[in-house]
């Protein structure tokens, strides 16, 4: 699942080498912390958070198949 998130994020940003994704897992949940450069943060979040919401929706759909709950946090 982390690989899919990484592909989506890297295709949105200009500075692909500055993308870092940290995965924290529990028994039934997964939390991803996404860090990108400050210049690319607007592209990842999108207008009124629509891009971030779309990314979260995709990841939740994938997580349902694995019977897990997923959260994504975008960090500065």
mmCIF file of N, CA and C in Angstrom:
data_model
loop_
_atom_site.group_PDB
_atom_site.id
_atom_site.type_symbol
_atom_site.label_atom_id
_atom_site.label_comp_id
_atom_site.label_asym_id
_atom_site.label_seq_id
_atom_site.Cartn_x
_atom_site.Cartn_y
_atom_site.Cartn_z
ATOM 1 N N UNK A 1 0.823 -1.191 0.000
ATOM 2 C CA UNK A 1 0.000 0.000 0.000
ATOM 3 C C UNK A 1 0.866 1.253 0.000
ATOM 4 N N UNK A 2 1.981 1.200 0.686
ATOM 5 C CA UNK A 2 2.883 2.350 0.731
ATOM 6 C C UNK A 2 3.416 2.666 -0.666
ATOM 7 N N UNK A 3 3.645 1.626 -1.458
ATOM 8 C CA UNK A 3 4.158 1.822 -2.811
ATOM 9 C C UNK A 3 3.173 2.598 -3.674
ATOM 10 N N UNK A 4 1.901 2.293 -3.541
ATOM 11 C CA UNK A 4 0.871 2.978 -4.322
ATOM 12 C C UNK A 4 0.810 4.450 -3.930
ATOM 13 N N UNK A 5 0.848 4.718 -2.626
ATOM 14 C CA UNK A 5 0.826 6.097 -2.142
ATOM 15 C C UNK A 5 2.046 6.853 -2.648
ATOM 16 N N UNK A 6 3.192 6.208 -2.641
ATOM 17 C CA UNK A 6 4.423 6.851 -3.095
ATOM 18 C C UNK A 6 4.352 7.197 -4.577
ATOM 19 N N UNK A 7 3.802 6.313 -5.382
ATOM 20 C CA UNK A 7 3.663 6.568 -6.821
ATOM 21 C C UNK A 7 2.734 7.754 -7.059
ATOM 22 N N UNK A 8 1.622 7.806 -6.350
ATOM 23 C CA UNK A 8 0.662 8.901 -6.516
ATOM 24 C C UNK A 8 1.301 10.238 -6.134
ATOM 25 N N UNK A 9 1.962 10.274 -4.987
ATOM 26 C CA UNK A 9 2.568 11.525 -4.513
ATOM 27 C C UNK A 9 3.691 11.971 -5.440
ATOM 28 N N UNK A 10 4.542 11.054 -5.845
ATOM 29 C CA UNK A 10 5.684 11.422 -6.699
ATOM 30 C C UNK A 10 5.243 11.925 -8.070
ATOM 31 N N UNK A 11 4.085 11.478 -8.547
ATOM 32 C CA UNK A 11 3.596 11.969 -9.829
ATOM 33 C C UNK A 11 2.981 13.355 -9.728
ATOM 34 N N UNK A 12 2.720 13.826 -8.521
ATOM 35 C CA UNK A 12 2.148 15.156 -8.336
ATOM 36 C C UNK A 12 3.203 16.237 -8.139
ATOM 37 N N UNK A 13 4.348 15.898 -7.586
ATOM 38 C CA UNK A 13 5.342 16.893 -7.172
ATOM 39 C C UNK A 13 6.436 17.069 -8.213
ATOM 40 N N UNK A 14 7.166 18.190 -8.089
ATOM 41 C CA UNK A 14 8.314 18.454 -8.953
ATOM 42 C C UNK A 14 9.596 17.879 -8.356
ATOM 43 N N UNK A 15 9.765 18.003 -7.027
ATOM 44 C CA UNK A 15 10.963 17.518 -6.339
ATOM 45 C C UNK A 15 10.718 16.105 -5.811
ATOM 46 N N UNK A 16 10.875 15.124 -6.678
ATOM 47 C CA UNK A 16 10.574 13.740 -6.317
ATOM 48 C C UNK A 16 11.516 13.182 -5.260
ATOM 49 N N UNK A 17 12.742 13.693 -5.195
ATOM 50 C CA UNK A 17 13.702 13.179 -4.236
ATOM 51 C C UNK A 17 13.422 13.649 -2.815
ATOM 52 N N UNK A 18 12.597 14.672 -2.639
ATOM 53 C CA UNK A 18 12.280 15.179 -1.308
ATOM 54 C C UNK A 18 11.018 14.555 -0.714
ATOM 55 N N UNK A 19 10.439 13.594 -1.386
ATOM 56 C CA UNK A 19 9.248 12.915 -0.880
ATOM 57 C C UNK A 19 9.675 11.846 0.122
ATOM 58 N N UNK A 20 9.089 11.890 1.318
ATOM 59 C CA UNK A 20 9.342 10.820 2.287
ATOM 60 C C UNK A 20 8.017 10.419 2.922
ATOM 61 N N UNK A 21 7.817 9.120 3.029
ATOM 62 C CA UNK A 21 6.588 8.570 3.592
ATOM 63 C C UNK A 21 6.966 7.640 4.734
ATOM 64 N N UNK A 22 6.428 7.937 5.915
ATOM 65 C CA UNK A 22 6.670 7.115 7.091
ATOM 66 C C UNK A 22 5.403 6.326 7.402
ATOM 67 N N UNK A 23 5.572 5.041 7.660
ATOM 68 C CA UNK A 23 4.435 4.164 7.918
ATOM 69 C C UNK A 23 4.442 3.720 9.376
ATOM 70 N N UNK A 24 3.341 3.967 10.083
ATOM 71 C CA UNK A 24 3.151 3.507 11.459
ATOM 72 C C UNK A 24 1.974 2.539 11.460
ATOM 73 N N UNK A 25 2.229 1.299 11.862
ATOM 74 C CA UNK A 25 1.166 0.301 11.809
ATOM 75 C C UNK A 25 0.777 -0.178 13.196
ATOM 76 N N UNK A 26 -0.493 -0.460 13.349
ATOM 77 C CA UNK A 26 -1.057 -1.100 14.534
ATOM 78 C C UNK A 26 -1.726 -2.384 14.076
ATOM 79 N N UNK A 27 -2.483 -3.022 14.960
ATOM 80 C CA UNK A 27 -3.149 -4.272 14.607
ATOM 81 C C UNK A 27 -4.156 -4.081 13.479
ATOM 82 N N UNK A 28 -4.961 -3.026 13.562
ATOM 83 C CA UNK A 28 -6.011 -2.827 12.562
ATOM 84 C C UNK A 28 -5.910 -1.514 11.812
ATOM 85 N N UNK A 29 -4.876 -0.720 12.057
ATOM 86 C CA UNK A 29 -4.796 0.571 11.388
ATOM 87 C C UNK A 29 -3.381 0.871 10.910
ATOM 88 N N UNK A 30 -3.314 1.698 9.904
ATOM 89 C CA UNK A 30 -2.050 2.144 9.333
ATOM 90 C C UNK A 30 -2.099 3.661 9.233
ATOM 91 N N UNK A 31 -1.046 4.327 9.661
ATOM 92 C CA UNK A 31 -0.948 5.778 9.558
ATOM 93 C C UNK A 31 0.268 6.117 8.703
ATOM 94 N N UNK A 32 0.044 6.891 7.650
ATOM 95 C CA UNK A 32 1.131 7.338 6.785
ATOM 96 C C UNK A 32 1.373 8.820 7.035
ATOM 97 N N UNK A 33 2.631 9.185 7.231
ATOM 98 C CA UNK A 33 3.020 10.587 7.363
ATOM 99 C C UNK A 33 3.795 10.955 6.109
ATOM 100 N N UNK A 34 3.256 11.886 5.346
ATOM 101 C CA UNK A 34 3.823 12.267 4.065
ATOM 102 C C UNK A 34 4.500 13.627 4.209
ATOM 103 N N UNK A 35 5.773 13.693 3.798
ATOM 104 C CA UNK A 35 6.512 14.951 3.798
ATOM 105 C C UNK A 35 6.978 15.230 2.379
ATOM 106 N N UNK A 36 6.701 16.438 1.919
ATOM 107 C CA UNK A 36 7.188 16.901 0.615
ATOM 108 C C UNK A 36 7.804 18.279 0.821
ATOM 109 N N UNK A 37 8.457 18.806 -0.199
ATOM 110 C CA UNK A 37 9.045 20.139 -0.075
ATOM 111 C C UNK A 37 7.935 21.179 0.053
ATOM 112 N N UNK A 38 8.271 22.307 0.633
ATOM 113 C CA UNK A 38 7.262 23.352 0.871
ATOM 114 C C UNK A 38 6.678 23.879 -0.430
ATOM 115 N N UNK A 39 7.466 23.879 -1.499
ATOM 116 C CA UNK A 39 6.950 24.379 -2.777
ATOM 117 C C UNK A 39 5.940 23.416 -3.401
ATOM 118 N N UNK A 40 6.020 22.141 -3.053
ATOM 119 C CA UNK A 40 5.112 21.143 -3.610
ATOM 120 C C UNK A 40 3.906 20.855 -2.727
ATOM 121 N N UNK A 41 3.876 21.403 -1.527
ATOM 122 C CA UNK A 41 2.783 21.104 -0.596
ATOM 123 C C UNK A 41 1.427 21.524 -1.172
ATOM 124 N N UNK A 42 1.379 22.634 -1.855
ATOM 125 C CA UNK A 42 0.130 23.096 -2.453
ATOM 126 C C UNK A 42 -0.399 22.150 -3.520
ATOM 127 N N UNK A 43 0.502 21.528 -4.265
ATOM 128 C CA UNK A 43 0.089 20.583 -5.304
ATOM 129 C C UNK A 43 -0.495 19.320 -4.691
ATOM 130 N N UNK A 44 0.074 18.891 -3.568
ATOM 131 C CA UNK A 44 -0.391 17.664 -2.928
ATOM 132 C C UNK A 44 -1.734 17.882 -2.243
ATOM 133 N N UNK A 45 -1.911 19.039 -1.612
ATOM 134 C CA UNK A 45 -3.162 19.310 -0.905
ATOM 135 C C UNK A 45 -4.253 19.757 -1.876
ATOM 136 N N UNK A 46 -3.923 20.570 -2.842
ATOM 137 C CA UNK A 46 -4.896 21.020 -3.832
ATOM 138 C C UNK A 46 -5.790 22.133 -3.313
ATOM 139 N N UNK A 47 -6.632 22.625 -4.180
ATOM 140 C CA UNK A 47 -7.541 23.706 -3.795
ATOM 141 C C UNK A 47 -8.596 23.180 -2.844
ATOM 142 N N UNK A 48 -8.714 23.846 -1.720
ATOM 143 C CA UNK A 48 -9.670 23.498 -0.661
ATOM 144 C C UNK A 48 -9.507 22.046 -0.204
ATOM 145 N N UNK A 49 -8.297 21.493 -0.363
ATOM 146 C CA UNK A 49 -8.013 20.152 0.115
ATOM 147 C C UNK A 49 -8.577 19.033 -0.737
ATOM 148 N N UNK A 50 -8.980 19.337 -1.958
ATOM 149 C CA UNK A 50 -9.618 18.323 -2.799
ATOM 150 C C UNK A 50 -8.655 17.214 -3.218
ATOM 151 N N UNK A 51 -7.403 17.570 -3.502
ATOM 152 C CA UNK A 51 -6.432 16.553 -3.909
ATOM 153 C C UNK A 51 -6.102 15.639 -2.726
ATOM 154 N N UNK A 52 -5.932 16.206 -1.546
ATOM 155 C CA UNK A 52 -5.651 15.414 -0.346
ATOM 156 C C UNK A 52 -6.818 14.473 -0.047
ATOM 157 N N UNK A 53 -8.023 14.966 -0.214
ATOM 158 C CA UNK A 53 -9.205 14.139 0.024
ATOM 159 C C UNK A 53 -9.272 12.989 -0.981
ATOM 160 N N UNK A 54 -8.903 13.253 -2.228
ATOM 161 C CA UNK A 54 -8.915 12.214 -3.255
ATOM 162 C C UNK A 54 -7.864 11.140 -2.949
ATOM 163 N N UNK A 55 -6.690 11.560 -2.499
ATOM 164 C CA UNK A 55 -5.637 10.612 -2.139
ATOM 165 C C UNK A 55 -6.099 9.741 -0.977
ATOM 166 N N UNK A 56 -6.714 10.349 0.019
ATOM 167 C CA UNK A 56 -7.213 9.596 1.169
ATOM 168 C C UNK A 56 -8.298 8.605 0.756
ATOM 169 N N UNK A 57 -9.167 9.003 -0.169
ATOM 170 C CA UNK A 57 -10.240 8.124 -0.637
ATOM 171 C C UNK A 57 -9.675 6.903 -1.357
ATOM 172 N N UNK A 58 -8.671 7.114 -2.188
ATOM 173 C CA UNK A 58 -8.034 5.996 -2.899
ATOM 174 C C UNK A 58 -7.410 5.025 -1.907
ATOM 175 N N UNK A 59 -6.697 5.558 -0.933
ATOM 176 C CA UNK A 59 -6.016 4.701 0.035
ATOM 177 C C UNK A 59 -7.015 3.958 0.939
ATOM 178 N N UNK A 60 -8.128 4.605 1.269
ATOM 179 C CA UNK A 60 -9.144 3.929 2.078
ATOM 180 C C UNK A 60 -9.775 2.778 1.307
ATOM 181 N N UNK A 61 -9.977 2.967 0.000
ATOM 182 C CA UNK A 61 -10.550 1.906 -0.824
ATOM 183 C C UNK A 61 -9.616 0.695 -0.888
ATOM 184 N N UNK A 62 -8.330 0.950 -0.946
ATOM 185 C CA UNK A 62 -7.356 -0.142 -0.970
ATOM 186 C C UNK A 62 -7.308 -0.829 0.400
ATOM 187 N N UNK A 63 -7.384 -0.042 1.469
ATOM 188 C CA UNK A 63 -7.287 -0.580 2.829
ATOM 189 C C UNK A 63 -8.492 -1.450 3.188
ATOM 190 N N UNK A 64 -9.638 -1.154 2.620
ATOM 191 C CA UNK A 64 -10.837 -1.941 2.908
ATOM 192 C C UNK A 64 -10.637 -3.390 2.475
ATOM 193 N N UNK A 65 -9.955 -3.590 1.373
ATOM 194 C CA UNK A 65 -9.703 -4.955 0.900
ATOM 195 C C UNK A 65 -8.840 -5.739 1.883
ATOM 196 N N UNK A 66 -7.988 -5.031 2.616
ATOM 197 C CA UNK A 66 -7.109 -5.683 3.589
ATOM 198 C C UNK A 66 -7.687 -5.644 5.005
ATOM 199 N N UNK A 67 -8.922 -5.162 5.142
ATOM 200 C CA UNK A 67 -9.604 -5.056 6.436
ATOM 201 C C UNK A 67 -8.811 -4.220 7.438
ATOM 202 N N UNK A 68 -8.327 -3.082 6.969
ATOM 203 C CA UNK A 68 -7.571 -2.174 7.819
ATOM 204 C C UNK A 68 -8.134 -0.770 7.674
ATOM 205 N N UNK A 69 -7.799 0.084 8.638
ATOM 206 C CA UNK A 69 -8.176 1.484 8.599
ATOM 207 C C UNK A 69 -6.905 2.288 8.317
ATOM 208 N N UNK A 70 -7.004 3.240 7.413
ATOM 209 C CA UNK A 70 -5.825 3.998 7.027
ATOM 210 C C UNK A 70 -6.060 5.489 7.256
ATOM 211 N N UNK A 71 -5.023 6.168 7.734
ATOM 212 C CA UNK A 71 -5.042 7.625 7.853
ATOM 213 C C UNK A 71 -3.781 8.166 7.203
ATOM 214 N N UNK A 72 -3.911 9.340 6.595
ATOM 215 C CA UNK A 72 -2.782 9.981 5.932
ATOM 216 C C UNK A 72 -2.656 11.386 6.478
ATOM 217 N N UNK A 73 -1.462 11.719 6.940
ATOM 218 C CA UNK A 73 -1.177 13.051 7.461
ATOM 219 C C UNK A 73 -0.128 13.695 6.568
ATOM 220 N N UNK A 74 -0.387 14.926 6.155
ATOM 221 C CA UNK A 74 0.558 15.676 5.348
ATOM 222 C C UNK A 74 1.296 16.640 6.262
ATOM 223 N N UNK A 75 2.597 16.459 6.408
ATOM 224 C CA UNK A 75 3.403 17.248 7.337
ATOM 225 C C UNK A 75 4.220 18.298 6.595
ATOM 226 N N UNK A 76 4.484 19.402 7.290
ATOM 227 C CA UNK A 76 5.323 20.471 6.713
ATOM 228 C C UNK A 76 6.774 20.081 6.741
#
